[in-house]
Short mmCIF file of C-alpha atoms in Angstrom, two decimals:
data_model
loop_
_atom_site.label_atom_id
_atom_site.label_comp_id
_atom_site.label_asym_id
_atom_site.label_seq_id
_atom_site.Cartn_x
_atom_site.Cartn_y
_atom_site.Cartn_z
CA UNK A 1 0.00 0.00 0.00
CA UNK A 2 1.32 3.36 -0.67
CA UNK A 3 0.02 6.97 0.15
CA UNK A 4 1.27 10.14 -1.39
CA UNK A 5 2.21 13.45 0.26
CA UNK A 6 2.55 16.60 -0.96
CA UNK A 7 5.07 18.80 -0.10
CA UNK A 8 6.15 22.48 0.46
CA UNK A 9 8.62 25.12 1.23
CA UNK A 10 11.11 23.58 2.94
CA UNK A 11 10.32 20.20 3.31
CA UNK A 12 10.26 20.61 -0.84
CA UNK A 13 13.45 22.36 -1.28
CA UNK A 14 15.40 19.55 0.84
CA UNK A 15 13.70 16.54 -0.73
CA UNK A 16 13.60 18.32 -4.43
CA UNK A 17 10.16 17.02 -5.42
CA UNK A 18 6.88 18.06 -5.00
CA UNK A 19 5.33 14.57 -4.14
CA UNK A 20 6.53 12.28 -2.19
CA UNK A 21 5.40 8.41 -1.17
CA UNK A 22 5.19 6.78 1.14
CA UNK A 23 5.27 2.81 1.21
CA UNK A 24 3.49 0.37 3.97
CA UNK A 25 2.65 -2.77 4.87
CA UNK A 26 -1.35 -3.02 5.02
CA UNK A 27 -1.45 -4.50 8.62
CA UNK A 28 -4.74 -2.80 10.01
CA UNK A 29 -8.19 -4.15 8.84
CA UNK A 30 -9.00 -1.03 7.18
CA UNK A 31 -5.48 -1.22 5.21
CA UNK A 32 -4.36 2.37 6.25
CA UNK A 33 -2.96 4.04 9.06
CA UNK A 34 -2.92 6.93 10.95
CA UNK A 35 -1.27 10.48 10.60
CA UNK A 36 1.12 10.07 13.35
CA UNK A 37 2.22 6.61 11.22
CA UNK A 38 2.93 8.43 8.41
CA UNK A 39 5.22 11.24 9.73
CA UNK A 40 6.98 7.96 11.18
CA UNK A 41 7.03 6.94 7.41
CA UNK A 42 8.24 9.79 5.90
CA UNK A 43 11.37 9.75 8.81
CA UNK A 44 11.98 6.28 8.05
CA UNK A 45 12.29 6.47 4.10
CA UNK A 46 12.91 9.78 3.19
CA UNK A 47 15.58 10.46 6.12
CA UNK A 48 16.73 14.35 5.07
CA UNK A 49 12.67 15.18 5.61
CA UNK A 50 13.23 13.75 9.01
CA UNK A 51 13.43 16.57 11.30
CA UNK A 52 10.70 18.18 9.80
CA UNK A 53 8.63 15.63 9.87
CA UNK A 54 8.94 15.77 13.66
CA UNK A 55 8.03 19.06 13.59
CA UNK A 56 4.93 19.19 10.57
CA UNK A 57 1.26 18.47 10.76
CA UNK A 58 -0.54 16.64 8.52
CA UNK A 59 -3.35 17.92 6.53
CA UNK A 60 -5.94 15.91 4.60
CA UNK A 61 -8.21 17.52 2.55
CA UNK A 62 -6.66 20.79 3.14
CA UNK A 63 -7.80 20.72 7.04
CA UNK A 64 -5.25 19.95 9.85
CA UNK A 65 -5.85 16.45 11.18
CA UNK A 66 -4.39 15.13 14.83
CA UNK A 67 -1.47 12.35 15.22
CA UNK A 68 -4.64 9.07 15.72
CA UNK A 69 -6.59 10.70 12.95
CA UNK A 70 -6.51 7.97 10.28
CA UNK A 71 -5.83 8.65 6.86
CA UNK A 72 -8.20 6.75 4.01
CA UNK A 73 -6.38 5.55 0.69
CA UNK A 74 -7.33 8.31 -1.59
CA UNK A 75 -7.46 11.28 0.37
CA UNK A 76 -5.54 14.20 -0.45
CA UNK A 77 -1.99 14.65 1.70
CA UNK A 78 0.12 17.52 3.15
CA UNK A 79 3.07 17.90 5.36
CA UNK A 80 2.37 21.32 6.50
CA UNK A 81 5.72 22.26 8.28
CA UNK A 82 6.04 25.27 10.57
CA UNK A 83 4.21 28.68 8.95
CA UNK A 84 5.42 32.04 8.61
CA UNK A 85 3.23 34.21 6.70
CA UNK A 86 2.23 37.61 8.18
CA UNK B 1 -22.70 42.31 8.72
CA UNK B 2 -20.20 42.06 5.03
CA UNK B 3 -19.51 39.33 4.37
CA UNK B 4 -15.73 38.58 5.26
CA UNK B 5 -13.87 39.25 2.41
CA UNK B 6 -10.52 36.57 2.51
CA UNK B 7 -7.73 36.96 -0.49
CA UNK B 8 -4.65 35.62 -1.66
CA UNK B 9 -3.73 38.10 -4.07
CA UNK B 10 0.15 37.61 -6.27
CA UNK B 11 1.39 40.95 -5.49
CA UNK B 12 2.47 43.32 -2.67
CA UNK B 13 -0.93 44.88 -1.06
CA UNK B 14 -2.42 48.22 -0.71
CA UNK B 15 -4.88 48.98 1.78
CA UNK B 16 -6.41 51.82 -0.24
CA UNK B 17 -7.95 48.67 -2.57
CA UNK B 18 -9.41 47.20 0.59
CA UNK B 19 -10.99 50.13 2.15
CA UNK B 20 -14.17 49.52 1.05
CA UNK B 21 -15.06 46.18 1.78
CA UNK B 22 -15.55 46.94 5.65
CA UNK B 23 -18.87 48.84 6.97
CA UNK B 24 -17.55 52.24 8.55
CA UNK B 25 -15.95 53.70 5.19
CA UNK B 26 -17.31 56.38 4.12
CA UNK B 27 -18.73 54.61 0.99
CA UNK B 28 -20.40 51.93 3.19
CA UNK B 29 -21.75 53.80 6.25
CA UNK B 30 -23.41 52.34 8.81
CA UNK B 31 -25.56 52.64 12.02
CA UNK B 32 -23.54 50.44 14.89
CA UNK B 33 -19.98 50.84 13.96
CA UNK B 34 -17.87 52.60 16.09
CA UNK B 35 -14.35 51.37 15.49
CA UNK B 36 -12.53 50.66 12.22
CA UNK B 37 -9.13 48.85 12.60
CA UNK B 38 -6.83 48.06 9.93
CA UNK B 39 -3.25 46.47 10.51
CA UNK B 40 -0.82 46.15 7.85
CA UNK B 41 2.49 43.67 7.90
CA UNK B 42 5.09 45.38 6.45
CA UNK B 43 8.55 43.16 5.28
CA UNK B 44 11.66 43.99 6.77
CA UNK B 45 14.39 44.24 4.75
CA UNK B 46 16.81 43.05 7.79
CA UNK B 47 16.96 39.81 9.74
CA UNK B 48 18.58 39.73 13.04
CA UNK B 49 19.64 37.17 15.12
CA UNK B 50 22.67 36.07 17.29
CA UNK B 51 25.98 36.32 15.51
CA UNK B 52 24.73 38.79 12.34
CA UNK B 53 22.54 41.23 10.43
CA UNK B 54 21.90 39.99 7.46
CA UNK B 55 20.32 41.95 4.41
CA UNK B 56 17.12 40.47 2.63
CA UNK B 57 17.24 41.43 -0.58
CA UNK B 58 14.11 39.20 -1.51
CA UNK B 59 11.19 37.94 0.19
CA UNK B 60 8.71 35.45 -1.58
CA UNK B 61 5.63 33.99 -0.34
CA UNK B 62 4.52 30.57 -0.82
CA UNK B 63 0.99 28.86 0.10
CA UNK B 64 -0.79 26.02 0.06
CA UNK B 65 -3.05 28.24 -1.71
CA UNK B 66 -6.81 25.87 -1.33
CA UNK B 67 -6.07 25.57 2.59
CA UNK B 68 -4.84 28.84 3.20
CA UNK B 69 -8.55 30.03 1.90
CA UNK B 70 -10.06 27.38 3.64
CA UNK B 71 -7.62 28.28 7.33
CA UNK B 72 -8.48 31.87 6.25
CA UNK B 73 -12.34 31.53 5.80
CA UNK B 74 -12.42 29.95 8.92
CA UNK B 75 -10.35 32.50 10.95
CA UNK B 76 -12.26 35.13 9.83
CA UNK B 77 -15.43 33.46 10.65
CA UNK B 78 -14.41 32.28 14.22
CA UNK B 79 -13.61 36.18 14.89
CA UNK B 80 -16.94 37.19 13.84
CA UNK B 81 -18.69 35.22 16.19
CA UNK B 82 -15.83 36.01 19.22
CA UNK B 83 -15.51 39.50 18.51
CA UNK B 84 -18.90 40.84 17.40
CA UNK B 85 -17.08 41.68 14.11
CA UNK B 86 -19.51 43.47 11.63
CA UNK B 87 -17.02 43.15 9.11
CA UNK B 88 -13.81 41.73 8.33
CA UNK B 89 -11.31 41.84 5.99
CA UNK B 90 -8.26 39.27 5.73
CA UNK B 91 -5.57 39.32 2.76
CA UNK B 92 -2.30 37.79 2.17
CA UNK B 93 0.47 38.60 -0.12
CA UNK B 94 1.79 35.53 -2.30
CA UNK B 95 4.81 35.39 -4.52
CA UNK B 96 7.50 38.61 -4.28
CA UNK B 97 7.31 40.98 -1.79
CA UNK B 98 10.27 43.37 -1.64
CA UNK B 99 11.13 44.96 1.85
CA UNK B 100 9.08 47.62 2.82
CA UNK B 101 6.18 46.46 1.14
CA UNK B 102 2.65 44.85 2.96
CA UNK B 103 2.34 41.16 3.32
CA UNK B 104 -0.89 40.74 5.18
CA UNK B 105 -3.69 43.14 5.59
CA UNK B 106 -6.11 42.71 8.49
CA UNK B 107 -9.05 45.18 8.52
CA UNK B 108 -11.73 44.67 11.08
CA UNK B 109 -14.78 46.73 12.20
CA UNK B 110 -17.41 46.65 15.36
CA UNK B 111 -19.34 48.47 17.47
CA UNK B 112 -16.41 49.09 20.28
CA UNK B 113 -12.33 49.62 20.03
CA UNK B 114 -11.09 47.25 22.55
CA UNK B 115 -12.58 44.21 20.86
CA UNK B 116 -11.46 45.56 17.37
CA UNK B 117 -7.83 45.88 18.65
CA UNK B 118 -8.50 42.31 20.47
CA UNK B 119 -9.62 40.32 17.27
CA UNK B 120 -6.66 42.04 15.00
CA UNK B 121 -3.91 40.77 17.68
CA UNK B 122 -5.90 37.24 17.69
CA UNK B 123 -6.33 36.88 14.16
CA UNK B 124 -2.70 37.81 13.52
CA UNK B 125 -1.54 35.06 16.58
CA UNK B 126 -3.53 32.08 14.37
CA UNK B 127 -2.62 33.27 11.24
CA UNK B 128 1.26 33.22 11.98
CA UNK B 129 0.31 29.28 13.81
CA UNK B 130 -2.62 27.59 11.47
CA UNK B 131 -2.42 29.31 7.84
CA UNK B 132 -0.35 27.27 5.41
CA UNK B 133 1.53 29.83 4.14
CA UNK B 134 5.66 30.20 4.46
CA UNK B 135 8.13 32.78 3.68
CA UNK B 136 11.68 32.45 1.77
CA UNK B 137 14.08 35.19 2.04
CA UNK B 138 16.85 35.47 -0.05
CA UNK B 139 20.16 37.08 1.61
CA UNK B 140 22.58 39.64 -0.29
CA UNK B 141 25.19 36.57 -0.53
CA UNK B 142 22.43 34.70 -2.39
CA UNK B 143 21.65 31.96 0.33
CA UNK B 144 17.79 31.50 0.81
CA UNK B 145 16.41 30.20 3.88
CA UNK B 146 12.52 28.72 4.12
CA UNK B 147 11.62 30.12 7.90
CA UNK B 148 9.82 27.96 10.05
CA UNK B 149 9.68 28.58 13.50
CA UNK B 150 10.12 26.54 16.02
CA UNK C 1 11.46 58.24 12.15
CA UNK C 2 8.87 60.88 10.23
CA UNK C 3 7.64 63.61 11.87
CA UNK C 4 4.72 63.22 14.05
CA UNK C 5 1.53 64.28 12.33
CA UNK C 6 -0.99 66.19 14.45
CA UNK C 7 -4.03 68.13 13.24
CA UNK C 8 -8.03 68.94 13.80
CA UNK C 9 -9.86 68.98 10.77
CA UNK C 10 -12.83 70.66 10.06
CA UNK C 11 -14.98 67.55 7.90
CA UNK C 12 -15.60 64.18 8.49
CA UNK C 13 -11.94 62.01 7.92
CA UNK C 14 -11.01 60.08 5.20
CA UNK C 15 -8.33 57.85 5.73
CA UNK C 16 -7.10 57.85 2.87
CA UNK C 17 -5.86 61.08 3.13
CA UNK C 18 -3.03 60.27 5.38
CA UNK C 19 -1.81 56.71 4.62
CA UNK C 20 1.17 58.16 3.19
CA UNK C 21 1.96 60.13 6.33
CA UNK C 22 3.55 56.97 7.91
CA UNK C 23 6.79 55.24 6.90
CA UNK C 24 5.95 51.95 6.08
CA UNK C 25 3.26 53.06 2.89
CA UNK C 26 4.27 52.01 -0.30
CA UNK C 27 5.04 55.96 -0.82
CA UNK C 28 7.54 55.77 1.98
CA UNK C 29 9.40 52.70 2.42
CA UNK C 30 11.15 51.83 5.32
CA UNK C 31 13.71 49.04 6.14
CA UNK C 32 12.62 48.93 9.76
CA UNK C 33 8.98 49.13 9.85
CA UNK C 34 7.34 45.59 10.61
CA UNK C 35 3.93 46.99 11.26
CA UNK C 36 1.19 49.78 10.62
CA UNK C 37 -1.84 50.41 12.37
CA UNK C 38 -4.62 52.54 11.86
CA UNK C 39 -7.97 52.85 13.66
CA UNK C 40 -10.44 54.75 13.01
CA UNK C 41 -13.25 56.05 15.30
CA UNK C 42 -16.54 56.09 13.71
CA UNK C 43 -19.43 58.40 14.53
CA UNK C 44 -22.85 56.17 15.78
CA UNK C 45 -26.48 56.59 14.94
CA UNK C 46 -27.57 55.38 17.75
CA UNK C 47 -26.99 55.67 22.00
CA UNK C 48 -28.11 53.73 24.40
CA UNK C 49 -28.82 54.39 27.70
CA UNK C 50 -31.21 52.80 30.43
CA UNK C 51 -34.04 53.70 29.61
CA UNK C 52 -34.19 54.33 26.03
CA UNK C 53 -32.43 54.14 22.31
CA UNK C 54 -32.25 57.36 20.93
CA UNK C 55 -31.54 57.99 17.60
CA UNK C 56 -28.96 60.46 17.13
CA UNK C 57 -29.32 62.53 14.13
CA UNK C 58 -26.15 65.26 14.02
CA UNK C 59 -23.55 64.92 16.08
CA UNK C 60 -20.79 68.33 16.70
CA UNK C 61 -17.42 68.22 17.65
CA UNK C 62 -15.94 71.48 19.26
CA UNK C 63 -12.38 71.81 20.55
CA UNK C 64 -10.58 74.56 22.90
CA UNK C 65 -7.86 74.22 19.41
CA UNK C 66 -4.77 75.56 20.26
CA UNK C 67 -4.96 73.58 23.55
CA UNK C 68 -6.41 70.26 21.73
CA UNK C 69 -3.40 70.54 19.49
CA UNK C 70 -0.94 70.81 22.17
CA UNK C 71 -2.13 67.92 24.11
CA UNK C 72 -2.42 65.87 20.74
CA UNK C 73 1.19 66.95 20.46
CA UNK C 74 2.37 65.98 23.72
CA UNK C 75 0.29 62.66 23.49
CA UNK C 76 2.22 61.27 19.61
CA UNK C 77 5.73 62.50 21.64
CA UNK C 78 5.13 60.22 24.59
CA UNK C 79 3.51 57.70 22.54
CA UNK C 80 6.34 57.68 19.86
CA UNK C 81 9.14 57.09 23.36
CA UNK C 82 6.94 54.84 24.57
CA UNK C 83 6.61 52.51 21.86
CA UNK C 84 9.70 52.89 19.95
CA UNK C 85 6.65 54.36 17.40
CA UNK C 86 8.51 55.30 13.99
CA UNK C 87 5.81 57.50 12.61
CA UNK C 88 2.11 59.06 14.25
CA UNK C 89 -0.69 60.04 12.94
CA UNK C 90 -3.50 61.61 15.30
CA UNK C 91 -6.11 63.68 13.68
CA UNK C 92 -9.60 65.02 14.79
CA UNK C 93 -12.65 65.91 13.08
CA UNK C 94 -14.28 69.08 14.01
CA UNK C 95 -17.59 70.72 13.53
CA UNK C 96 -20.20 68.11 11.65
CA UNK C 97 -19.86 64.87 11.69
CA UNK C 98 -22.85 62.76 10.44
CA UNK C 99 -22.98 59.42 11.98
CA UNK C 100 -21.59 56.61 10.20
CA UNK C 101 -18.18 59.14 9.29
CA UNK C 102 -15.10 58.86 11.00
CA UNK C 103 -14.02 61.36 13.77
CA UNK C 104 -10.72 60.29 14.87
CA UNK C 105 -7.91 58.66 13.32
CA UNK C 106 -4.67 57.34 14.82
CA UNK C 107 -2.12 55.95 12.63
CA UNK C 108 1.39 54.46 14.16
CA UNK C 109 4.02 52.57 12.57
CA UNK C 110 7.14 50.55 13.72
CA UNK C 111 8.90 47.23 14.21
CA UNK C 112 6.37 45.01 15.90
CA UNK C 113 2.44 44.67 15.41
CA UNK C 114 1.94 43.57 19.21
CA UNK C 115 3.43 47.49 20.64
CA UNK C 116 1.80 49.01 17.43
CA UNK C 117 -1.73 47.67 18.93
CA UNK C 118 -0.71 49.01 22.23
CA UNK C 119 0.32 52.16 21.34
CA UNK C 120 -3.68 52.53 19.69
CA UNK C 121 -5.00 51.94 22.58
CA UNK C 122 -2.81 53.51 24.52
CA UNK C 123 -3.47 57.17 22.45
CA UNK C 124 -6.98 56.81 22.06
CA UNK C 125 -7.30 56.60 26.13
CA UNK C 126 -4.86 59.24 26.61
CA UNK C 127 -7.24 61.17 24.13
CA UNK C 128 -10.37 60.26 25.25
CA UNK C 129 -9.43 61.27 28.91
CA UNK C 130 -7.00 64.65 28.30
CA UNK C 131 -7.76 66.14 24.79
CA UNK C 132 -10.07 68.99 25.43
CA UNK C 133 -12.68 67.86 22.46
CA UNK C 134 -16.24 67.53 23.39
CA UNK C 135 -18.99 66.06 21.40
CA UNK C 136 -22.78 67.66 21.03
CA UNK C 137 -25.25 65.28 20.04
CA UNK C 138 -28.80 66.28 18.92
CA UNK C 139 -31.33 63.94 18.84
CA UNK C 140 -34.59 63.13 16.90
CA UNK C 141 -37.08 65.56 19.14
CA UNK C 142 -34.62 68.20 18.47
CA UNK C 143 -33.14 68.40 21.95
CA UNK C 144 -29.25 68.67 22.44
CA UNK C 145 -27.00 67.19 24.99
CA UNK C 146 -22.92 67.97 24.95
CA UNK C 147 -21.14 64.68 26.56
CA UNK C 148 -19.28 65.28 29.63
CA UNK C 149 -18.59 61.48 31.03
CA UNK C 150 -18.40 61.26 34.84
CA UNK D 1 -8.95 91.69 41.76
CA UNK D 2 -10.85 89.04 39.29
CA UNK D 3 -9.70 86.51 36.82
CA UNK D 4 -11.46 85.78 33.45
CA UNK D 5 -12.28 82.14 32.76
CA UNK D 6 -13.08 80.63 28.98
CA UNK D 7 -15.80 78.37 28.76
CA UNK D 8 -16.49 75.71 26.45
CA UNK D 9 -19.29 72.76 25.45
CA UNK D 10 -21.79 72.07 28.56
CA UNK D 11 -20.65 74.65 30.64
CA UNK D 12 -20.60 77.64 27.98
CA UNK D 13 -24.18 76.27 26.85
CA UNK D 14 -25.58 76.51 30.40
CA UNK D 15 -24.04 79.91 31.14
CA UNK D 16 -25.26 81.18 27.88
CA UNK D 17 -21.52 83.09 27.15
CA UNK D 18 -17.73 82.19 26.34
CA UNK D 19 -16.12 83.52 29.20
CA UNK D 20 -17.12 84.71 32.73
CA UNK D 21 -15.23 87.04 35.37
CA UNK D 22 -14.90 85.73 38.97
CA UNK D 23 -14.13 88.42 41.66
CA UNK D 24 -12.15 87.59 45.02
CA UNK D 25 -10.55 89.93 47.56
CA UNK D 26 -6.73 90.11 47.28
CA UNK D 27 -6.03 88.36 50.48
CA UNK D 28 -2.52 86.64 49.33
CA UNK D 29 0.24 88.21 49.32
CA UNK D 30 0.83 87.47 45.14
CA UNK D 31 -2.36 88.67 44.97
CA UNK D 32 -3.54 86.10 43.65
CA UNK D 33 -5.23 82.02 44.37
CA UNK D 34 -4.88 78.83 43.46
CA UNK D 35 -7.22 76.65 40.53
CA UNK D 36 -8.73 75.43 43.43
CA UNK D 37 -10.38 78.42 45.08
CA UNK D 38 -11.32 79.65 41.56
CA UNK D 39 -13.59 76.60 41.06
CA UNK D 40 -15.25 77.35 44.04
CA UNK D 41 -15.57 81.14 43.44
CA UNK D 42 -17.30 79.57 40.14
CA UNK D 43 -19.51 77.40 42.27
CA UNK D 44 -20.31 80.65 44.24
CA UNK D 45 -20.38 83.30 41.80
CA UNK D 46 -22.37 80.76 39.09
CA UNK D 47 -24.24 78.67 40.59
CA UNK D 48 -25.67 76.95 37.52
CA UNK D 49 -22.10 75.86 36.63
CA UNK D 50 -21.03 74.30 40.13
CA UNK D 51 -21.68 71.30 39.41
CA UNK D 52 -19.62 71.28 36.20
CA UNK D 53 -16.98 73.22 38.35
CA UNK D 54 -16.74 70.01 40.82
CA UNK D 55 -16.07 67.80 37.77
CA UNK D 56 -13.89 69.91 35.81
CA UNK D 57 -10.48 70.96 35.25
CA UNK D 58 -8.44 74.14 34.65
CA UNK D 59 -6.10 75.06 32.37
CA UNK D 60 -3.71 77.92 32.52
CA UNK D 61 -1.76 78.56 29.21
CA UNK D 62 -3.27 75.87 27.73
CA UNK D 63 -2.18 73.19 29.88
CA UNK D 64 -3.66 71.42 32.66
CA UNK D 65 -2.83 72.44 36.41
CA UNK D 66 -3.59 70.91 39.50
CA UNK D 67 -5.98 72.66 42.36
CA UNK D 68 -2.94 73.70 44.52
CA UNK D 69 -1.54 75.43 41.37
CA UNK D 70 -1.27 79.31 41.87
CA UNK D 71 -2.51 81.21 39.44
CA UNK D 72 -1.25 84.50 37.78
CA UNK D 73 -3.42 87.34 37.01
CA UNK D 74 -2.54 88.06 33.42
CA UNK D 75 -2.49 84.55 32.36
CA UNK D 76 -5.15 82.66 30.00
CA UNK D 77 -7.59 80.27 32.13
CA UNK D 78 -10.09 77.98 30.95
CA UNK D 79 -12.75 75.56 32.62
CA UNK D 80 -12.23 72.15 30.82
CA UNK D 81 -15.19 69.96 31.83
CA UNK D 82 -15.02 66.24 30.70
CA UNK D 83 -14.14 65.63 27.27
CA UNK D 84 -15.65 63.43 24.97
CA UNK D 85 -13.37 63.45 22.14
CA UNK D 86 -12.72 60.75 19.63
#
């Protein structure tokens, strides 16, 4: 199973892409996992995101979601690192 | 009430193009307001921290433009309801904004001034935390740094 | 730092009339300014009080000037030590002002928003409490009352 | 001896002119009193405006001065009552 993240501003510089994914074993009945997993993810196989990772949220369909919010295959993905508009 | 008006707009803003959207300008009068407030970000052309000054040269904004308007909708709206707003305006600057120019406008307008001044210092407080939006300066030695605060 | 701009006026304010008194406008860039504020005190149709809602229909500003003037003076200097301000504006409308217009303006600029919004509330208490200005209001029936809060 | 006072908003309305004259005997040396005695000759010489006397201040010169503050003949007094500006 696989979910892809978009990315931005930093986060995109380092890693060079726009898009990243993210690979996973489907071990939950629902075959997905939750937001918290997926920052894990993203540390684990893309290590230079890995410190921001720690620090992002996660946004699915463009609204913030919480760390045991679980993602469904299909939905749209953001790290959202840090902001600093204003 | 206006409606709140909420903008991402690709170039350095003017609050003259804004003044009319609230209630309280003279072109849109009306019976309760009592306080206008408009606050204006300006870019600084110098960084500071520990060691240095360093020069920006360049400042560019970046969003995550469908979320920002979605964070920013729902920002505005929240403040309505806190602060009694009976208008609100709530724009951001995207793309190049050279020092000295206005990144974020935030116009608001109510019956009373201490709720007015309230709402503009809460608004600004969530907008710098929840709206997906990120600046990249670019130093006179050509460097660029994405900020994200810790 | 511009000068501090202080003046009564005898017509309703426009804003727009003195945006580019402050550093920080497009007009007059600035490599320091982070912020600019300006509120604007409107004039309101209506009072309440205990017992009724009277509709006001005219509402008169009169001023002892040259002493108005001198206290608005004395009020942008303290304000602009203060709050590090880098630019006032404090103007007041004398004479007419329909409801729904703006009677006061205070415009300050400098490097931080959160001191910016301080320093408005700051003035307009300063003003509202020192500068002799005093407001007639006339009401539907005619009658008149001049506003001396206890 | 007397000192002329400028009125202005409630006060001028109820005493129907800009400016009134208080008398007092010369019993100070300077010849002269202090804000606070010439609110009270107001109370006592006007009594329609002693109640806006209690509540107001003076100003000599055009800037405020306390009650013990001695005033000069010669010099420009006014009655400020509350203000209601802005």
């Amino acid at each position: 199973m696989h979910i892809d993240i978009e990315l931005f501003a930093g986060p995109r510089a380092v890693a060079g892409v726009d898009c990243i994914r993210v690979e996973f074993d489907a071990t939950s009945e629902s075959g997905s996992c939750d937001a918290g997993e997926v920052k894990r993810l993203i540390a684990d196989q893309y290590p230079e995101l890995a410190t921001y990772a720690a620090q992002s949220r996660l946004a699915i369909d463009e609204a913030y979601v919480t760390d045991d919010h679980v993602i469904d295959l299909g939905q749209r993905v953001a790290l959202i690192p840090p902001v600093s508009g204003g | 009430m206006n409606e709140p008006f909420v903008a991402l707009v690709e170039e350095p803003l003017r609050v003259e193009d804004y003044l009319t959207r609230l209630p309280g300008d003279s072109a849109v009068p009306s019976n309760t307001i009592g306080a206008v407030q408009w606050f204006l970000g300006i870019t600084r052309g110098r960084t500071e921290d520990e060691r240095q000054i360093q020069k920006t040269t360049d400042l560019w904004y970046e969003a995550h433009a469908t979320m920002a308007i979605k964070e920013m909708n729902r920002l505005a709206s929240d403040a309505v309801s806190r602060f009694e707003l009976q208008g609100i305006v709530l724009v951001h600057a995207i793309g190049v904004v050279p020092p000295g120019q206005t990144s974020v406008i935030v116009g608001v307008a109510g019956r009373h001034r201490t709720p007015m001044l309230d709402a503009t210092a809460w608004i600004m407080e969530n907008l710098k935390r929840d709206v997906p939006i990120w600046k990249r300066e670019t130093f006179h030695d050509g460097s660029q740094d994405w900020i994200h605060p810790q």
